[in-house]
Amino acid sequence: KVWQSVWLASGAKPEECLATFVEVLIFKFLSDLGVLVESSSGVPVDFDTVRAKTDDTVLRYYTDHVRPTIKALFPESLTDHTSVINGTVFDPDNRDHGRLFNAILSDFHDFGSLKHIDPAFKSRGFERFLRNSIPQKNLGQYFTPRNVVKAMVEMSGIEHLTPGAVVADPACGVGGFVLEPLVHKRPADFRGGTPLAYRGYDRDPKTIILAKANM
């Protein structure tokens, strides 16, 4: 519903609308987790504070305070210059966009907390949006079905690798093969110690951005 609202209002390319949807999803998710509370200068950047702004001010407030805070939390790569949020179709000086942005925030609010979102949900959602896009066809991309990913990770023996070993996917898409072990085989790698090194590569920058958001 949100993706469709952005697409109809902006007329932007489907993948650009998806990037906008992902950005709002990340914003709500980080706020629900209590990660996104204040900017470095002490300005409130949580979801409810932004949602309380008027149509005239909401996008400017979000652009000036929230986006820089998210980018500071998740700095862009020095090699591909991407972060978990990279571009939005919204213009902070367009009041109609402000009205739509507030409506989208209300949709996310009505949906409820994203704290316990299914780890596979984002992968499935991102792949569904990308599967029929023209760039995806031109690049010859194929998104491996979730059940195949699970079976291959199950057979891999990844849980027996020694700390510091490297796990790499040279055509990672939105990151399914890289993330599956972290969810089901090596959850402790999230919590310190000497975890494996997880690396994903792809020739399409948009899928790299989605993989980072997925992570």
Short mmCIF file of C-alpha atoms in Angstrom, two decimals:
data_model
loop_
_atom_site.label_atom_id
_atom_site.label_comp_id
_atom_site.label_asym_id
_atom_site.label_seq_id
_atom_site.Cartn_x
_atom_site.Cartn_y
_atom_site.Cartn_z
CA LYS A 1 0.00 0.00 0.00
CA VAL A 2 2.76 2.44 0.94
CA TRP A 3 4.86 1.63 -2.14
CA GLN A 4 1.79 2.16 -4.33
CA SER A 5 1.03 5.50 -2.68
CA VAL A 6 4.59 6.72 -3.32
CA TRP A 7 4.52 5.50 -6.92
CA LEU A 8 1.16 7.07 -7.77
CA ALA A 9 2.04 10.40 -6.17
CA SER A 10 5.55 10.76 -7.58
CA GLY A 11 5.57 8.93 -10.89
CA ALA A 12 9.11 7.85 -10.02
CA LYS A 13 10.72 4.59 -11.12
CA PRO A 14 9.47 1.56 -9.14
CA GLU A 15 12.92 0.91 -7.64
CA GLU A 16 13.16 4.55 -6.46
CA CYS A 17 9.77 4.18 -4.80
CA LEU A 18 11.04 1.01 -3.17
CA ALA A 19 14.08 2.89 -1.78
CA THR A 20 11.69 5.44 -0.27
CA PHE A 21 9.55 2.69 1.28
CA VAL A 22 12.66 1.02 2.72
CA GLU A 23 13.84 4.30 4.22
CA VAL A 24 10.57 4.82 6.10
CA LEU A 25 10.62 1.17 7.18
CA ILE A 26 14.15 1.57 8.58
CA PHE A 27 13.14 4.83 10.28
CA LYS A 28 10.19 3.18 12.06
CA PHE A 29 12.16 0.04 12.88
CA LEU A 30 15.07 1.93 14.49
CA SER A 31 12.66 4.15 16.41
CA ASP A 32 10.69 1.14 17.71
CA LEU A 33 13.95 -0.43 18.90
CA GLY A 34 14.87 2.75 20.80
CA VAL A 35 17.98 3.22 18.65
CA LEU A 36 16.72 6.42 17.06
CA VAL A 37 15.97 8.87 19.88
CA GLU A 38 18.01 12.09 19.55
CA SER A 39 20.41 13.60 17.06
CA SER A 40 23.98 14.41 18.09
CA SER A 41 22.78 17.94 18.90
CA GLY A 42 19.97 16.69 21.14
CA VAL A 43 17.08 17.18 18.70
CA PRO A 44 14.36 14.47 19.03
CA VAL A 45 14.36 12.19 15.96
CA ASP A 46 11.99 9.42 17.05
CA PHE A 47 9.04 8.34 14.92
CA ASP A 48 6.30 9.85 17.11
CA THR A 49 8.00 13.26 17.23
CA VAL A 50 8.23 13.39 13.43
CA ARG A 51 4.67 12.11 12.98
CA ALA A 52 3.39 15.01 15.11
CA LYS A 53 4.74 17.61 12.65
CA THR A 54 2.46 19.43 10.21
CA ASP A 55 2.33 18.79 6.47
CA ASP A 56 4.32 22.00 5.96
CA THR A 57 7.16 21.06 8.30
CA VAL A 58 7.37 17.25 8.50
CA LEU A 59 9.62 16.59 5.51
CA ARG A 60 11.99 19.46 6.26
CA TYR A 61 12.31 18.27 9.87
CA TYR A 62 12.91 14.70 8.73
CA THR A 63 15.45 15.76 6.08
CA ASP A 64 17.38 18.10 8.38
CA HIS A 65 17.47 15.95 11.51
CA VAL A 66 16.45 12.31 11.03
CA ARG A 67 18.26 11.38 7.80
CA PRO A 68 21.66 12.70 9.01
CA THR A 69 21.24 10.80 12.29
CA ILE A 70 20.53 7.51 10.50
CA LYS A 71 23.49 8.06 8.19
CA ALA A 72 25.70 8.79 11.20
CA LEU A 73 24.57 5.54 12.85
CA PHE A 74 25.22 3.58 9.65
CA PRO A 75 28.03 5.35 7.75
CA GLU A 76 28.22 4.77 4.02
CA SER A 77 30.82 2.40 2.61
CA LEU A 78 34.08 3.93 1.45
CA THR A 79 34.09 1.63 -1.58
CA ASP A 80 30.54 1.80 -2.97
CA HIS A 81 29.33 4.90 -1.09
CA THR A 82 26.03 3.30 -0.05
CA SER A 83 24.34 3.18 3.34
CA VAL A 84 21.07 1.65 4.59
CA ILE A 85 19.20 4.68 3.19
CA ASN A 86 20.09 6.13 -0.18
CA GLY A 87 17.69 8.50 -1.83
CA THR A 88 14.05 9.39 -1.54
CA VAL A 89 11.48 10.68 -4.02
CA PHE A 90 10.15 13.21 -1.51
CA ASP A 91 10.91 16.92 -1.86
CA PRO A 92 10.93 18.69 1.54
CA ASP A 93 9.73 21.92 -0.11
CA ASN A 94 6.67 20.27 -1.67
CA ARG A 95 3.63 20.51 0.62
CA ASP A 96 1.83 17.74 -1.25
CA HIS A 97 4.78 15.48 -0.55
CA GLY A 98 4.59 16.50 3.09
CA ARG A 99 0.93 15.51 3.19
CA LEU A 100 1.72 12.14 1.61
CA PHE A 101 4.67 11.57 3.96
CA ASN A 102 2.46 12.18 6.98
CA ALA A 103 -0.14 9.77 5.57
CA ILE A 104 2.54 7.11 5.13
CA LEU A 105 3.79 7.63 8.69
CA SER A 106 0.20 7.13 9.85
CA ASP A 107 0.00 3.87 7.90
CA PHE A 108 3.16 2.60 9.59
CA HIS A 109 1.84 3.75 12.98
CA ASP A 110 -1.44 1.93 12.45
CA PHE A 111 0.42 -1.25 11.47
CA GLY A 112 2.08 -1.31 14.89
CA SER A 113 5.53 -2.12 16.23
CA LEU A 114 8.20 -3.57 13.93
CA LYS A 115 10.31 -4.84 16.84
CA HIS A 116 9.61 -8.51 16.20
CA ILE A 117 9.44 -8.44 12.41
CA ASP A 118 10.13 -11.80 10.75
CA PRO A 119 13.78 -11.68 9.54
CA ALA A 120 12.71 -13.22 6.21
CA PHE A 121 9.96 -10.65 5.65
CA LYS A 122 12.24 -7.93 4.31
CA SER A 123 14.04 -10.32 1.95
CA ARG A 124 10.76 -11.58 0.52
CA GLY A 125 9.36 -8.06 0.21
CA PHE A 126 12.42 -6.58 -1.47
CA GLU A 127 12.70 -9.46 -3.94
CA ARG A 128 9.02 -9.28 -4.80
CA PHE A 129 9.34 -5.61 -5.73
CA LEU A 130 12.54 -6.13 -7.70
CA ARG A 131 11.69 -9.36 -9.48
CA ASN A 132 9.88 -7.75 -12.41
CA SER A 133 11.90 -4.56 -12.73
CA ILE A 134 13.64 -3.82 -16.03
CA PRO A 135 17.12 -3.34 -14.48
CA GLN A 136 16.80 -6.72 -12.78
CA LYS A 137 16.05 -8.39 -16.11
CA ASN A 138 18.92 -6.61 -17.84
CA LEU A 139 21.37 -7.76 -15.18
CA GLY A 140 20.16 -11.36 -15.38
CA GLN A 141 19.43 -11.44 -11.67
CA TYR A 142 17.71 -14.43 -10.12
CA PHE A 143 16.57 -14.41 -6.51
CA THR A 144 17.01 -17.84 -4.94
CA PRO A 145 13.77 -19.09 -3.29
CA ARG A 146 13.85 -18.95 0.51
CA ASN A 147 13.41 -22.71 0.92
CA VAL A 148 16.47 -23.33 -1.30
CA VAL A 149 18.52 -20.82 0.70
CA LYS A 150 17.54 -22.54 3.96
CA ALA A 151 18.40 -26.00 2.59
CA MET A 152 21.81 -24.92 1.27
CA VAL A 153 22.75 -23.19 4.53
CA GLU A 154 21.59 -26.29 6.44
CA MET A 155 23.96 -28.47 4.39
CA SER A 156 26.88 -26.05 4.45
CA GLY A 157 28.21 -26.82 7.91
CA ILE A 158 28.75 -23.11 8.50
CA GLU A 159 28.21 -23.55 12.22
CA HIS A 160 31.53 -25.45 12.38
CA LEU A 161 33.69 -22.68 10.90
CA THR A 162 36.32 -21.25 13.21
CA PRO A 163 36.04 -17.63 14.42
CA GLY A 164 37.38 -15.11 11.92
CA ALA A 165 36.66 -17.27 8.88
CA VAL A 166 35.13 -15.48 5.89
CA VAL A 167 31.70 -16.20 4.45
CA ALA A 168 31.21 -14.49 1.09
CA ASP A 169 28.46 -14.40 -1.52
CA PRO A 170 29.76 -12.96 -4.82
CA ALA A 171 26.22 -12.33 -6.11
CA CYS A 172 24.38 -11.60 -2.89
CA GLY A 173 21.25 -9.81 -4.13
CA VAL A 174 19.38 -8.61 -1.05
CA GLY A 175 21.56 -10.73 1.23
CA GLY A 176 19.56 -13.91 1.83
CA PHE A 177 22.50 -16.32 1.86
CA VAL A 178 24.58 -14.02 4.08
CA LEU A 179 21.81 -13.38 6.59
CA GLU A 180 20.33 -16.89 6.90
CA PRO A 181 23.27 -18.26 8.96
CA LEU A 182 23.11 -15.28 11.33
CA VAL A 183 19.45 -15.97 12.03
CA HIS A 184 19.45 -19.77 12.34
CA LYS A 185 23.01 -21.10 12.63
CA ARG A 186 25.26 -18.49 14.24
CA PRO A 187 23.09 -15.99 16.16
CA ALA A 188 25.93 -15.46 18.65
CA ASP A 189 27.90 -13.71 15.89
CA PHE A 190 25.67 -10.70 16.52
CA ARG A 191 26.77 -10.47 20.15
CA GLY A 192 30.50 -9.88 20.13
CA GLY A 193 33.45 -12.21 20.52
CA THR A 194 35.20 -13.16 17.28
CA PRO A 195 32.45 -13.75 14.73
CA LEU A 196 32.80 -14.82 11.13
CA ALA A 197 33.39 -12.11 8.52
CA TYR A 198 30.23 -11.82 6.41
CA ARG A 199 30.68 -10.26 2.97
CA GLY A 200 28.31 -9.77 0.07
CA TYR A 201 28.98 -8.42 -3.42
CA ASP A 202 26.67 -7.47 -6.26
CA ARG A 203 26.96 -5.47 -9.49
CA ASP A 204 23.62 -3.72 -8.86
CA PRO A 205 23.98 -0.89 -6.29
CA LYS A 206 20.24 -0.97 -5.50
CA THR A 207 20.36 -4.55 -4.29
CA ILE A 208 23.46 -3.75 -2.20
CA ILE A 209 21.51 -0.97 -0.49
CA LEU A 210 18.62 -3.37 0.17
CA ALA A 211 21.04 -6.00 1.50
CA LYS A 212 22.43 -3.45 3.96
CA ALA A 213 18.93 -2.46 5.04
CA ASN A 214 18.14 -6.17 5.38
CA MET A 215 21.15 -6.68 7.64
#
